[in-house]
């Protein structure tokens, strides 16, 4: 831990405890993202901090009692320092992740951040903030979905389930938005199916936020299925041309072949995903087994050729 | 005295001071730190302390005295304390959700800065902090602590305008290449972080995927003097591809696609920025878009299946056929081969 990082933390710690007297050691450690041990070392150090002439009343008086932290003398560390240019720009850049969702709130929040920077730092902030571009391809629906999650309201939409033809009407209790490899998903409780489901936000149509509210469950969490499993049933071989890219994604799980190609194993439970994935290599990938997966890829190639 | 302790003592001293504090007084206040060494060494030590305090956002300055005030160092207290940011519930929610998502992804440039910023904006919110309900996961290429460390170092180099020296693993080459780059900025697209900057080896603006950087070192000489300026009018969009067909591998050509069936309404989301219009012959919609990497587009179209047909340019139609034929040939049932 650098001196700089520790100082940043300590200058925040004193006013934070001042404004929350009796905060537990555990809660404080969590808020500062440090271990209990490091926090106690920080508190020890702070008791040695003061100002000349270093009379007893000139020291910061911070102490732990019954595992709770109190400050009696803060030596004018009554509020945290202003946001630095780096802090404000990292925050503003991260907010870009939600650009369509945020609407006017993002613009006004960024303006307010600029307002609390040290005097004269505005220009540097605008320059820095442009150095990160995290505006991922976020669909418009993120806006109403974020609102529905915060207001705990059910949403309805028509969902295009690939391969089933047409749209199906869904009504769900939205829980969480997830961006995975740049693709946005909504994790929600599907009222029709009485089960947790993951929906791709770009496949939703006619989204509406309803007036029906609900109590969210705490434990809900969905994972995007990871197709790369070493015990998976489907073997796929890649030519030497695309091998380096496949190795990048699969790492050690990609077995190097004598001809410079690689072989990987992936899950076969989603035939549609597998077929699309193999096709996306434009002839540089081949399913080795099972025969059913090979046949599915052949059918998809025939469909494209119209034969 | 421990440096952290001395710096905090200085903060406490200046925050409480009603008068400017002269260098002589500072030396008296901290005899163990600024005395007992040469004047030059003591001054340099204080200069380093002062630089660190300034970096923490502590507005320390030196004023020339006049009839009313003596010479010395002083801090503008109003410029130091964070005022109430006065964010609405919605604004706080946006910043908190996005900031937390960026942090949980494990790799976001300026992670430390971001954590501190979130704490500070939450300072006045008491217990009313919103629960973040947005997560971000990057691709598996991006796993591992190295990426986070490199993003952090690049963020610092971008901020201080210092060049970086790195070894870069391009999938197109068997060996690592050494590159010296002026980092202009960092871009996140489809879960992949890209560094955009001026490459001294290629003498032009180039893009580098951050997960392909094997080692990285920023120029440490003269840390407060910028090595370069980002050219006026520089824009990421001219250099970074958002979609596979936007890699700048060749001259731009216009492509035309026809979407039918289930894909009929998905044109705008599948091909952001493209022109989408109903076909005059009534069969589906036509999508027109500029393309600088045709194979990238064709592979994308292939995976969409027969409901996405490539109509132009002419050679692209043939190319799709060739790709599909090659796939079919590879997957046509073979006779059992004895082991």
Coordinates of C-alpha atoms in Angstrom, one line a residue:
Chain A
X1 CA 0.0 0.0 0.0
X2 CA 1.5 3.3 -1.1
X3 CA 1.8 6.3 1.2
X4 CA -0.5 8.1 -1.2
X5 CA -3.3 5.5 -1.0
X6 CA -3.0 5.3 2.8
X7 CA -3.2 9.1 3.1
X8 CA -6.3 9.3 0.9
X9 CA -7.9 6.7 3.1
X10 CA -7.0 8.3 6.4
X11 CA -8.2 11.8 5.3
X12 CA -11.5 10.2 4.6
X13 CA -11.6 8.0 7.6
X14 CA -11.6 10.7 10.3
X15 CA -14.6 12.7 8.9
X16 CA -16.4 9.5 8.1
X17 CA -16.3 8.3 11.7
X18 CA -17.0 11.8 12.9
X19 CA -20.3 11.8 11.0
X20 CA -21.1 8.2 12.0
X21 CA -20.1 8.0 15.7
X22 CA -20.0 4.4 17.0
X23 CA -19.7 2.8 13.6
X24 CA -18.6 -0.8 14.1
X25 CA -15.0 -1.8 13.2
X26 CA -16.4 -4.3 10.7
X27 CA -18.6 -1.8 8.9
X28 CA -15.9 0.8 8.8
X29 CA -13.4 -1.7 7.3
X30 CA -16.0 -2.7 4.7
X31 CA -16.7 1.0 3.8
X32 CA -13.0 1.6 3.3
X33 CA -12.4 -1.8 1.6
X34 CA -9.5 -2.8 4.0
X35 CA -9.0 -5.7 6.3
X36 CA -9.8 -5.3 10.0
X37 CA -6.1 -5.6 10.7
X38 CA -5.2 -2.8 8.4
X39 CA -7.9 -0.6 9.8
X40 CA -6.7 -1.1 13.4
X41 CA -3.2 -0.1 12.2
X42 CA -4.7 3.0 10.6
X43 CA -6.5 3.9 13.8
X44 CA -3.3 3.4 15.8
X45 CA -1.4 5.7 13.4
X46 CA -4.1 8.4 13.6
X47 CA -3.8 8.6 17.4
X48 CA -0.2 9.9 16.8
X49 CA -1.3 12.6 14.4
X50 CA -1.6 16.1 15.6
X51 CA -0.3 19.6 15.2
X52 CA 2.5 21.5 16.8
X53 CA 3.0 22.2 19.7
X54 CA 1.7 18.7 20.2
X55 CA 0.0 19.2 23.5
X56 CA -2.5 16.5 24.5
X57 CA -5.4 18.4 23.0
X58 CA -3.5 18.9 19.7
X59 CA -3.8 15.2 18.7
X60 CA -6.6 13.5 16.9
X61 CA -8.6 11.6 19.5
X62 CA -10.0 8.5 17.8
X63 CA -10.6 5.3 19.7
X64 CA -12.3 1.9 19.6
X65 CA -14.7 1.0 22.4
X66 CA -16.6 -2.3 22.4
X67 CA -15.6 -2.8 18.8
X68 CA -17.1 0.6 17.8
X69 CA -15.1 3.6 16.6
X70 CA -15.5 7.2 17.9
X71 CA -13.7 10.5 17.3
X72 CA -13.7 13.1 20.0
X73 CA -11.2 15.5 18.5
X74 CA -11.0 15.6 14.7
X75 CA -8.4 18.4 14.4
X76 CA -10.5 20.1 11.7
X77 CA -10.7 16.9 9.6
X78 CA -14.5 17.5 9.6
X79 CA -15.2 16.7 5.9
X80 CA -13.3 14.7 3.3
X81 CA -11.2 16.5 0.8
X82 CA -12.9 17.5 -2.5
X83 CA -12.9 15.0 -5.3
X84 CA -9.6 15.1 -7.2
X85 CA -9.6 15.4 -11.0
X86 CA -8.7 11.7 -11.2
X87 CA -11.5 10.6 -8.9
X88 CA -14.2 12.7 -10.6
X89 CA -13.1 11.7 -14.1
X90 CA -13.0 8.0 -13.3
X91 CA -16.5 8.2 -11.8
X92 CA -17.8 10.2 -14.7
X93 CA -16.3 7.8 -17.2
X94 CA -17.8 4.8 -15.4
X95 CA -21.2 6.5 -15.5
X96 CA -21.0 6.3 -19.3
X97 CA -21.6 2.6 -18.9
X98 CA -25.2 3.5 -18.3
X99 CA -25.5 6.4 -20.8
X100 CA -28.9 5.6 -22.3
X101 CA -30.3 4.4 -19.0
X102 CA -29.2 7.5 -17.2
X103 CA -30.7 10.1 -19.5
X104 CA -30.6 13.6 -18.0
X105 CA -29.5 12.2 -14.7
X106 CA -26.0 11.4 -16.1
X107 CA -25.5 14.8 -17.6
X108 CA -26.7 16.7 -14.5
X109 CA -24.6 14.4 -12.2
X110 CA -21.5 15.0 -14.2
X111 CA -22.1 18.8 -14.0
X112 CA -22.5 18.6 -10.3
X113 CA -19.3 16.6 -10.0
X114 CA -17.5 19.3 -11.8
X115 CA -19.0 21.8 -9.4
X116 CA -17.3 20.2 -6.4
X117 CA -13.8 19.9 -7.9
X118 CA -11.1 22.1 -6.5
X119 CA -11.3 25.6 -8.1
X120 CA -9.9 25.8 -11.6
X121 CA -9.8 22.0 -12.1
X122 CA -12.8 21.9 -14.5
X123 CA -10.8 21.9 -17.7
X124 CA -8.5 19.2 -16.6
X125 CA -11.5 17.1 -15.5
X126 CA -13.2 17.4 -18.9
X127 CA -9.9 16.4 -20.6
X128 CA -9.4 13.4 -18.3
X129 CA -13.0 12.3 -18.5
X130 CA -12.7 11.9 -22.3
X131 CA -9.7 9.6 -21.9
X132 CA -11.9 6.7 -21.0
X133 CA -14.7 5.8 -23.4
X134 CA -16.8 3.1 -21.8
X135 CA -20.0 3.9 -23.7
X136 CA -20.8 0.3 -24.6
X137 CA -23.6 -0.4 -27.1
X138 CA -26.3 0.0 -24.5
X139 CA -29.9 -0.4 -25.7
X140 CA -32.5 2.3 -25.0
X141 CA -34.5 -0.2 -22.8
X142 CA -31.8 0.1 -20.1
X143 CA -33.5 3.4 -19.0
X144 CA -37.0 2.1 -18.1
X145 CA -35.5 -1.2 -16.8
X146 CA -33.2 0.7 -14.4
X147 CA -36.1 2.7 -13.2
X148 CA -38.3 -0.4 -12.8
X149 CA -35.5 -2.1 -10.7
X150 CA -35.2 0.9 -8.4
X151 CA -38.9 1.4 -8.1
X152 CA -39.5 -2.4 -7.7
X153 CA -42.1 -2.5 -10.5
X154 CA -43.0 -5.4 -12.7
X155 CA -42.4 -5.0 -16.4
X156 CA -43.9 -6.6 -19.5
X157 CA -42.4 -7.0 -22.9
X158 CA -42.6 -9.1 -26.0
X159 CA -39.5 -11.4 -26.3
X160 CA -38.1 -12.9 -29.4
X161 CA -37.0 -16.4 -28.5
X162 CA -34.7 -17.5 -31.3
X163 CA -36.0 -20.6 -33.1
X164 CA -39.4 -20.5 -31.6
X165 CA -40.7 -18.0 -34.2
X166 CA -42.5 -14.8 -33.4
X167 CA -42.7 -12.9 -30.2
X168 CA -43.8 -14.2 -26.8
X169 CA -45.4 -11.9 -24.3
X170 CA -43.6 -11.9 -20.9
X171 CA -44.2 -10.3 -17.5
X172 CA -41.3 -10.3 -15.0
X173 CA -40.0 -8.9 -11.8
X174 CA -36.7 -7.3 -12.8
X175 CA -33.8 -7.8 -10.4
X176 CA -30.5 -6.9 -12.0
X177 CA -28.9 -5.7 -15.2
X178 CA -25.8 -7.5 -16.3
X179 CA -23.4 -6.5 -19.0
X180 CA -21.5 -9.6 -20.2
X181 CA -18.9 -9.2 -23.0
X182 CA -20.7 -6.0 -23.9
X183 CA -24.1 -7.7 -24.2
X184 CA -26.8 -6.5 -21.8
X185 CA -29.0 -9.0 -20.0
X186 CA -31.9 -8.6 -17.5
X187 CA -32.1 -11.1 -14.7
X188 CA -35.7 -11.4 -13.6
X189 CA -38.3 -13.6 -12.0
X190 CA -40.5 -14.7 -14.9
X191 CA -44.2 -14.7 -13.6
X192 CA -45.4 -16.9 -16.4
X193 CA -42.8 -19.6 -15.9
X194 CA -42.4 -19.1 -12.1
X195 CA -38.6 -19.2 -12.4
X196 CA -35.5 -17.0 -12.6
X197 CA -34.7 -16.2 -16.2
X198 CA -32.0 -14.2 -18.0
X199 CA -33.3 -12.1 -20.9
X200 CA -31.2 -10.3 -23.6
X201 CA -32.2 -6.7 -23.5
X202 CA -31.8 -6.2 -27.2
X203 CA -34.4 -8.9 -27.9
X204 CA -37.2 -7.1 -25.9
X205 CA -39.9 -5.2 -27.7
X206 CA -42.8 -3.1 -26.5
X207 CA -41.3 -2.8 -23.0
X208 CA -43.7 -1.3 -20.5
X209 CA -43.2 -0.6 -16.8
X210 CA -46.4 -1.6 -15.0
X211 CA -47.9 -0.1 -11.8
X212 CA -47.6 -3.5 -10.0
X213 CA -44.9 -3.4 -7.3
X214 CA -43.1 -6.3 -5.6
X215 CA -40.7 -7.1 -2.8
X216 CA -37.3 -8.2 -4.3
X217 CA -35.6 -11.3 -3.1
X218 CA -32.1 -10.9 -1.8
X219 CA -30.6 -14.1 -3.1
X220 CA -31.4 -13.8 -6.8
X221 CA -28.4 -13.9 -9.0
X222 CA -27.9 -15.3 -12.4
X223 CA -24.8 -16.2 -14.3
X224 CA -24.4 -16.1 -18.0
X225 CA -23.6 -19.7 -18.9
X226 CA -20.0 -20.3 -19.7
X227 CA -19.8 -22.6 -22.7
X228 CA -16.1 -23.3 -22.2
X229 CA -16.1 -26.3 -19.9
X230 CA -13.3 -28.8 -20.1
X231 CA -15.7 -31.7 -19.3
X232 CA -18.0 -30.6 -22.1
X233 CA -19.2 -33.0 -24.7
X234 CA -18.5 -31.1 -28.0
X235 CA -15.0 -31.1 -29.5
X236 CA -14.3 -28.3 -31.9
X237 CA -11.1 -27.9 -34.0
X238 CA -9.9 -24.6 -35.3
X239 CA -7.4 -24.0 -38.2
X240 CA -4.0 -22.4 -37.7
X241 CA -5.4 -19.1 -39.0
X242 CA -7.8 -18.5 -36.1
X243 CA -5.9 -20.5 -33.5
X244 CA -4.2 -17.5 -31.8
X245 CA -7.6 -15.8 -31.2
X246 CA -9.2 -19.0 -29.8
X247 CA -6.2 -19.5 -27.5
X248 CA -6.7 -16.0 -26.3
X249 CA -10.2 -16.8 -25.2
X250 CA -9.7 -20.3 -23.9
X251 CA -6.2 -20.1 -22.6
X252 CA -4.8 -23.4 -21.4
X253 CA -8.1 -25.2 -22.2
X254 CA -7.2 -24.9 -25.9
X255 CA -5.2 -27.9 -26.9
X256 CA -2.5 -27.2 -29.4
X257 CA -2.4 -29.5 -32.5
X258 CA 0.5 -30.6 -34.6
X259 CA -0.6 -28.6 -37.6
X260 CA -0.7 -25.3 -35.6
X261 CA -4.5 -25.5 -35.1
X262 CA -6.2 -25.9 -31.7
X263 CA -8.9 -28.0 -30.2
X264 CA -11.4 -27.0 -27.5
X265 CA -14.3 -28.6 -25.7
X266 CA -17.5 -26.7 -25.2
X267 CA -20.9 -27.4 -23.8
X268 CA -23.4 -28.8 -26.3
X269 CA -26.6 -28.1 -24.4
X270 CA -27.4 -25.1 -26.5
X271 CA -27.4 -26.3 -30.1
X272 CA -28.3 -22.9 -31.5
X273 CA -25.5 -21.1 -29.7
X274 CA -23.0 -23.8 -30.8
X275 CA -24.0 -23.7 -34.5
X276 CA -23.9 -19.9 -34.6
X277 CA -20.5 -19.9 -32.9
X278 CA -19.0 -22.3 -35.4
X279 CA -20.5 -20.4 -38.3
X280 CA -19.0 -17.2 -37.0
X281 CA -15.6 -18.5 -37.9
X282 CA -16.5 -18.7 -41.5
X283 CA -15.1 -22.1 -42.3
X284 CA -12.1 -22.0 -40.0
X285 CA -13.9 -24.2 -37.3
X286 CA -15.0 -27.8 -37.4
X287 CA -17.1 -29.8 -34.9
X288 CA -15.4 -33.1 -34.5
X289 CA -18.0 -34.8 -32.3
X290 CA -20.7 -35.6 -31.5
X291 CA -22.3 -36.4 -34.9
X292 CA -25.5 -34.7 -33.9
X293 CA -23.7 -31.4 -33.5
X294 CA -21.9 -31.9 -36.8
X295 CA -25.2 -32.5 -38.4
X296 CA -26.7 -29.3 -36.9
X297 CA -23.8 -27.2 -38.3
X298 CA -24.2 -28.9 -41.7
X299 CA -27.9 -28.1 -41.7
X300 CA -27.2 -24.4 -40.8
X301 CA -24.7 -24.1 -43.7
X302 CA -27.2 -25.7 -46.1
X303 CA -29.9 -23.2 -45.0
X304 CA -27.5 -20.3 -45.8
X305 CA -26.8 -21.9 -49.2
X306 CA -30.5 -22.4 -49.8
X307 CA -30.0 -26.1 -50.6
Chain B
X1 CA 8.9 10.6 11.9
X2 CA 7.0 8.3 9.6
X3 CA 6.2 10.1 6.4
X4 CA 2.5 9.4 6.5
X5 CA 2.3 10.7 10.0
X6 CA 4.3 13.9 9.1
X7 CA 2.0 14.6 6.1
X8 CA -1.1 14.3 8.3
X9 CA 0.5 16.5 10.9
X10 CA 1.1 19.1 8.2
X11 CA -2.6 18.8 7.1
X12 CA -3.7 19.3 10.7
X13 CA -1.3 22.3 11.2
X14 CA -2.4 24.1 8.0
X15 CA -6.1 23.5 8.5
X16 CA -5.9 25.1 11.9
X17 CA -3.5 28.0 11.0
X18 CA -4.9 31.5 10.9
X19 CA -1.7 33.0 9.6
X20 CA 0.7 32.0 6.9
X21 CA 3.4 29.7 8.2
X22 CA 6.9 30.5 7.2
X23 CA 9.5 27.9 6.2
X24 CA 11.5 28.8 9.3
X25 CA 8.5 28.1 11.5
X26 CA 7.9 24.8 9.7
X27 CA 11.4 23.7 10.4
X28 CA 11.0 24.6 14.0
X29 CA 7.7 22.6 14.2
X30 CA 9.3 19.5 12.7
X31 CA 12.9 19.5 13.9
X32 CA 13.4 15.8 13.4
X33 CA 12.3 16.0 9.8
X34 CA 13.4 19.4 8.4
X35 CA 16.4 20.1 10.6
X36 CA 19.7 18.3 11.2
X37 CA 20.2 18.0 7.4
X38 CA 21.5 20.6 5.0
X39 CA 19.2 23.4 4.0
X40 CA 19.0 22.1 0.5
X41 CA 18.1 18.6 1.6
X42 CA 15.4 20.0 4.0
X43 CA 13.9 22.1 1.3
X44 CA 13.8 19.2 -1.2
X45 CA 12.1 17.1 1.5
X46 CA 9.5 19.7 2.1
X47 CA 8.9 20.1 -1.7
X48 CA 8.2 16.4 -2.0
X49 CA 5.8 16.6 0.9
X50 CA 4.1 19.6 -0.6
X51 CA 3.8 17.8 -4.0
X52 CA 2.2 14.8 -2.3
X53 CA -0.3 17.1 -0.4
X54 CA -1.2 18.9 -3.6
X55 CA -1.9 15.6 -5.3
X56 CA -4.2 14.6 -2.5
X57 CA -6.2 17.8 -3.3
X58 CA -4.8 19.8 -0.4
X59 CA -4.7 23.4 -1.8
X60 CA -1.4 24.6 -0.3
X61 CA 0.1 27.7 -1.6
X62 CA 2.8 30.3 -0.8
X63 CA 1.9 33.9 -0.4
X64 CA 4.1 37.0 -0.4
X65 CA 3.3 39.0 2.7
X66 CA 2.3 42.6 2.8
X67 CA 1.7 45.1 5.6
X68 CA -1.0 43.0 7.1
X69 CA 0.3 39.5 6.6
X70 CA 3.7 37.8 6.7
X71 CA 5.2 35.6 4.0
X72 CA 4.5 31.9 4.2
X73 CA 2.4 28.8 3.3
X74 CA -1.3 28.8 3.6
X75 CA -4.2 26.6 2.7
X76 CA -7.5 27.7 1.3
X77 CA -9.8 25.7 3.7
X78 CA -12.9 26.3 1.6
X79 CA -11.2 24.8 -1.4
X80 CA -10.2 21.8 0.6
X81 CA -13.4 20.5 2.2
X82 CA -15.8 18.6 0.0
X83 CA -19.0 20.6 -0.1
X84 CA -22.3 18.7 -0.2
X85 CA -22.6 17.5 -3.8
X86 CA -26.4 17.7 -3.6
X87 CA -27.1 14.9 -6.0
X88 CA -30.7 13.8 -6.5
X89 CA -31.7 10.3 -5.7
X90 CA -31.6 9.5 -9.3
X91 CA -28.2 11.0 -10.0
X92 CA -26.7 9.2 -7.0
X93 CA -28.2 6.0 -8.2
X94 CA -26.7 6.3 -11.7
X95 CA -23.2 7.2 -10.4
X96 CA -23.4 4.5 -7.8
X97 CA -24.7 1.7 -10.1
X98 CA -22.2 2.5 -12.8
X99 CA -19.3 3.0 -10.5
X100 CA -20.0 -0.2 -8.6
X101 CA -20.5 -2.2 -11.9
X102 CA -17.1 -0.9 -13.1
X103 CA -15.4 -1.9 -9.9
X104 CA -16.9 -5.4 -9.8
X105 CA -15.8 -6.1 -13.3
X106 CA -12.4 -6.3 -11.8
X107 CA -10.8 -4.2 -14.5
X108 CA -11.6 -0.5 -14.9
X109 CA -8.9 2.2 -15.4
X110 CA -8.6 4.4 -12.3
X111 CA -10.0 1.7 -9.9
X112 CA -8.5 3.4 -6.8
X113 CA -9.7 6.8 -7.9
X114 CA -13.1 5.3 -8.6
X115 CA -13.4 3.7 -5.1
X116 CA -12.5 7.0 -3.4
X117 CA -14.9 8.9 -5.6
X118 CA -17.8 6.6 -4.7
X119 CA -17.0 6.9 -1.0
X120 CA -16.9 10.7 -1.2
X121 CA -20.2 11.1 -3.1
X122 CA -21.7 8.7 -0.5
X123 CA -20.4 10.7 2.4
X124 CA -23.4 13.0 2.7
X125 CA -25.9 10.3 1.8
X126 CA -25.8 8.7 5.2
X127 CA -27.5 5.3 5.1
X128 CA -29.5 6.3 2.0
X129 CA -27.0 4.8 -0.5
X130 CA -28.8 2.9 -3.3
X131 CA -28.1 -0.8 -3.7
X132 CA -26.4 -1.2 -7.1
X133 CA -28.3 -3.5 -9.4
X134 CA -25.9 -3.4 -12.3
X135 CA -23.1 -5.8 -12.9
X136 CA -20.5 -5.9 -15.6
X137 CA -18.5 -8.9 -16.7
X138 CA -15.7 -8.7 -19.2
X139 CA -14.7 -11.6 -21.5
X140 CA -12.6 -14.4 -20.3
X141 CA -9.6 -13.0 -22.1
X142 CA -9.7 -10.2 -19.5
X143 CA -9.4 -12.4 -16.4
X144 CA -6.5 -12.0 -14.2
X145 CA -4.8 -9.4 -12.1
X146 CA -2.4 -8.3 -14.9
X147 CA -5.1 -6.6 -16.9
X148 CA -6.3 -4.5 -13.9
X149 CA -2.7 -3.5 -13.1
X150 CA -2.0 -2.5 -16.7
X151 CA -5.2 -0.5 -16.9
X152 CA -4.2 1.3 -13.7
X153 CA -0.7 2.1 -15.0
X154 CA -2.2 3.3 -18.4
X155 CA -4.7 5.5 -16.6
X156 CA -1.9 7.2 -14.7
X157 CA 0.2 7.5 -17.9
X158 CA -2.8 9.0 -19.8
X159 CA -3.4 11.5 -16.9
X160 CA 0.2 12.6 -16.7
X161 CA 0.9 12.4 -20.5
X162 CA 3.9 10.1 -20.1
X163 CA 4.8 7.6 -22.8
X164 CA 4.8 3.9 -22.0
X165 CA 7.1 1.1 -23.1
X166 CA 5.4 -2.3 -23.5
X167 CA 5.8 -5.7 -24.9
X168 CA 2.8 -6.7 -27.0
X169 CA 1.6 -10.1 -28.1
X170 CA -0.2 -9.8 -31.4
X171 CA -1.9 -13.0 -32.5
X172 CA -0.6 -12.2 -36.0
X173 CA 3.0 -12.6 -34.9
X174 CA 4.8 -15.4 -33.2
X175 CA 7.0 -13.1 -31.1
X176 CA 6.4 -10.2 -28.8
X177 CA 7.0 -6.7 -30.2
X178 CA 8.4 -3.9 -28.1
X179 CA 6.4 -0.7 -28.5
X180 CA 6.8 2.8 -27.2
X181 CA 3.4 4.4 -27.2
X182 CA 2.0 7.9 -26.2
X183 CA -1.3 6.8 -24.6
X184 CA -4.2 8.9 -25.7
X185 CA -7.0 7.0 -23.9
X186 CA -8.8 3.7 -23.1
X187 CA -11.9 2.4 -24.8
X188 CA -14.2 -0.4 -23.8
X189 CA -16.1 -2.2 -26.6
X190 CA -17.9 -5.5 -26.3
X191 CA -16.1 -6.3 -23.0
X192 CA -12.6 -5.6 -24.4
X193 CA -10.4 -2.8 -23.3
X194 CA -8.4 -1.1 -26.0
X195 CA -5.5 1.4 -25.7
X196 CA -5.4 4.1 -28.3
X197 CA -2.2 6.0 -28.8
X198 CA 0.6 7.1 -31.0
X199 CA 2.9 4.2 -31.7
X200 CA 6.6 5.4 -32.1
X201 CA 7.5 2.2 -34.0
X202 CA 4.7 2.5 -36.6
X203 CA 4.7 6.3 -36.5
X204 CA 1.0 6.7 -36.3
X205 CA -2.1 6.2 -34.1
X206 CA -2.6 2.5 -33.3
X207 CA -4.9 0.5 -31.1
X208 CA -3.7 -2.2 -28.7
X209 CA -5.9 -4.6 -26.8
X210 CA -4.9 -4.2 -23.2
X211 CA -5.1 -8.0 -22.4
X212 CA -2.4 -8.6 -25.1
X213 CA 0.1 -6.4 -23.2
X214 CA 2.6 -8.6 -21.5
X215 CA 4.6 -6.0 -19.7
X216 CA 4.3 -2.3 -19.3
X217 CA 6.4 0.5 -17.9
X218 CA 5.7 4.2 -18.0
X219 CA 8.4 6.8 -18.4
X220 CA 9.5 7.9 -15.0
X221 CA 11.8 10.7 -16.0
X222 CA 10.5 14.2 -15.1
X223 CA 7.2 12.9 -13.8
X224 CA 5.5 16.3 -13.8
X225 CA 6.5 17.3 -17.4
X226 CA 4.2 16.0 -20.1
X227 CA 5.9 13.9 -22.9
X228 CA 3.2 14.6 -25.5
X229 CA -0.1 16.3 -26.2
X230 CA -3.1 14.6 -27.7
X231 CA -3.7 16.2 -31.1
X232 CA -6.5 18.7 -31.5
X233 CA -9.7 17.0 -32.8
X234 CA -8.6 13.5 -31.9
X235 CA -11.5 11.1 -31.6
X236 CA -11.6 7.5 -30.5
X237 CA -14.4 6.7 -33.1
X238 CA -11.9 7.2 -35.9
X239 CA -9.7 4.4 -34.6
X240 CA -11.7 1.9 -32.6
X241 CA -14.1 -0.6 -34.1
X242 CA -17.4 -1.1 -32.2
X243 CA -18.5 -4.0 -34.5
X244 CA -16.5 -6.7 -36.3
X245 CA -17.0 -5.1 -39.7
X246 CA -15.5 -1.8 -38.5
X247 CA -11.9 -2.9 -38.2
X248 CA -9.9 -0.7 -40.5
X249 CA -8.3 -3.4 -42.6
X250 CA -9.2 -2.0 -46.0
X251 CA -11.0 0.9 -47.8
X252 CA -14.6 1.4 -46.9
X253 CA -17.2 -0.2 -49.2
X254 CA -21.0 -0.1 -48.9
X255 CA -22.7 -3.3 -48.1
X256 CA -26.4 -4.1 -48.4
X257 CA -28.2 -6.9 -46.5
X258 CA -31.7 -8.1 -46.5
X259 CA -33.4 -9.2 -43.2
X260 CA -36.5 -11.3 -43.2
X261 CA -38.6 -13.4 -40.8
X262 CA -37.5 -13.2 -37.1
X263 CA -34.8 -10.7 -38.0
X264 CA -37.2 -8.2 -39.6
X265 CA -37.4 -5.9 -36.6
X266 CA -33.8 -6.4 -35.3
X267 CA -31.9 -4.4 -37.9
X268 CA -31.2 -1.3 -35.8
X269 CA -30.0 -3.4 -32.8
X270 CA -27.9 -5.8 -34.9
X271 CA -26.3 -3.1 -37.0
X272 CA -26.1 0.1 -35.0
X273 CA -25.8 3.2 -37.1
X274 CA -26.8 1.4 -40.4
X275 CA -29.6 2.7 -42.6
X276 CA -32.6 0.3 -42.3
X277 CA -35.6 0.6 -44.6
X278 CA -38.4 -1.6 -45.9
X279 CA -37.5 -3.3 -49.2
X280 CA -39.4 -1.9 -52.1
X281 CA -40.3 -5.3 -53.3
X282 CA -42.0 -5.9 -50.0
X283 CA -39.7 -8.7 -48.9
X284 CA -38.2 -7.8 -45.6
X285 CA -36.0 -4.8 -44.8
X286 CA -32.8 -3.6 -46.4
X287 CA -29.8 -2.7 -44.3
X288 CA -27.1 -0.5 -45.8
X289 CA -23.8 0.2 -44.0
X290 CA -20.2 1.1 -44.6
X291 CA -17.7 -1.7 -44.1
X292 CA -13.9 -1.7 -43.7
X293 CA -13.6 -5.4 -42.9
X294 CA -15.8 -7.4 -45.1
X295 CA -15.0 -10.9 -43.7
X296 CA -16.0 -9.6 -40.3
X297 CA -19.4 -8.6 -41.6
X298 CA -19.9 -11.8 -43.6
X299 CA -19.1 -14.1 -40.6
X300 CA -21.5 -12.1 -38.5
X301 CA -24.2 -12.5 -41.2
X302 CA -23.4 -16.2 -41.5
X303 CA -24.3 -16.8 -37.8
X304 CA -27.6 -15.0 -38.2
X305 CA -28.6 -17.7 -40.7
X306 CA -30.7 -17.6 -43.9
X307 CA -32.9 -14.7 -42.7
X308 CA -29.9 -12.4 -43.2
X309 CA -28.8 -12.3 -46.8
X310 CA -25.9 -10.4 -48.2
X311 CA -26.9 -8.6 -51.4
X312 CA -24.0 -6.3 -52.1
X313 CA -21.2 -5.9 -53.0
X314 CA -21.3 -8.7 -55.6
X315 CA -18.0 -10.3 -54.5
X316 CA -19.3 -10.5 -50.9
X317 CA -22.2 -12.7 -52.0
X318 CA -19.8 -15.1 -53.5
X319 CA -17.6 -15.0 -50.5
X320 CA -20.5 -15.9 -48.2
X321 CA -21.3 -18.9 -50.5
X322 CA -17.7 -20.0 -50.3
X323 CA -17.6 -19.8 -46.5
X324 CA -20.9 -21.7 -46.2
X325 CA -19.7 -24.3 -48.7
X326 CA -16.5 -24.8 -46.8
X327 CA -18.4 -25.2 -43.5
X328 CA -20.8 -27.7 -45.2
X329 CA -17.9 -29.7 -46.7
X330 CA -16.2 -29.9 -43.3
X331 CA -19.4 -31.2 -41.6
X332 CA -20.7 -33.6 -44.2
X333 CA -20.9 -37.0 -42.6
X334 CA -17.6 -38.9 -43.1
X335 CA -17.1 -42.6 -43.4
X336 CA -16.0 -44.1 -40.2
X337 CA -12.2 -44.2 -40.1
X338 CA -10.6 -47.1 -38.3
X339 CA -8.3 -45.9 -35.6

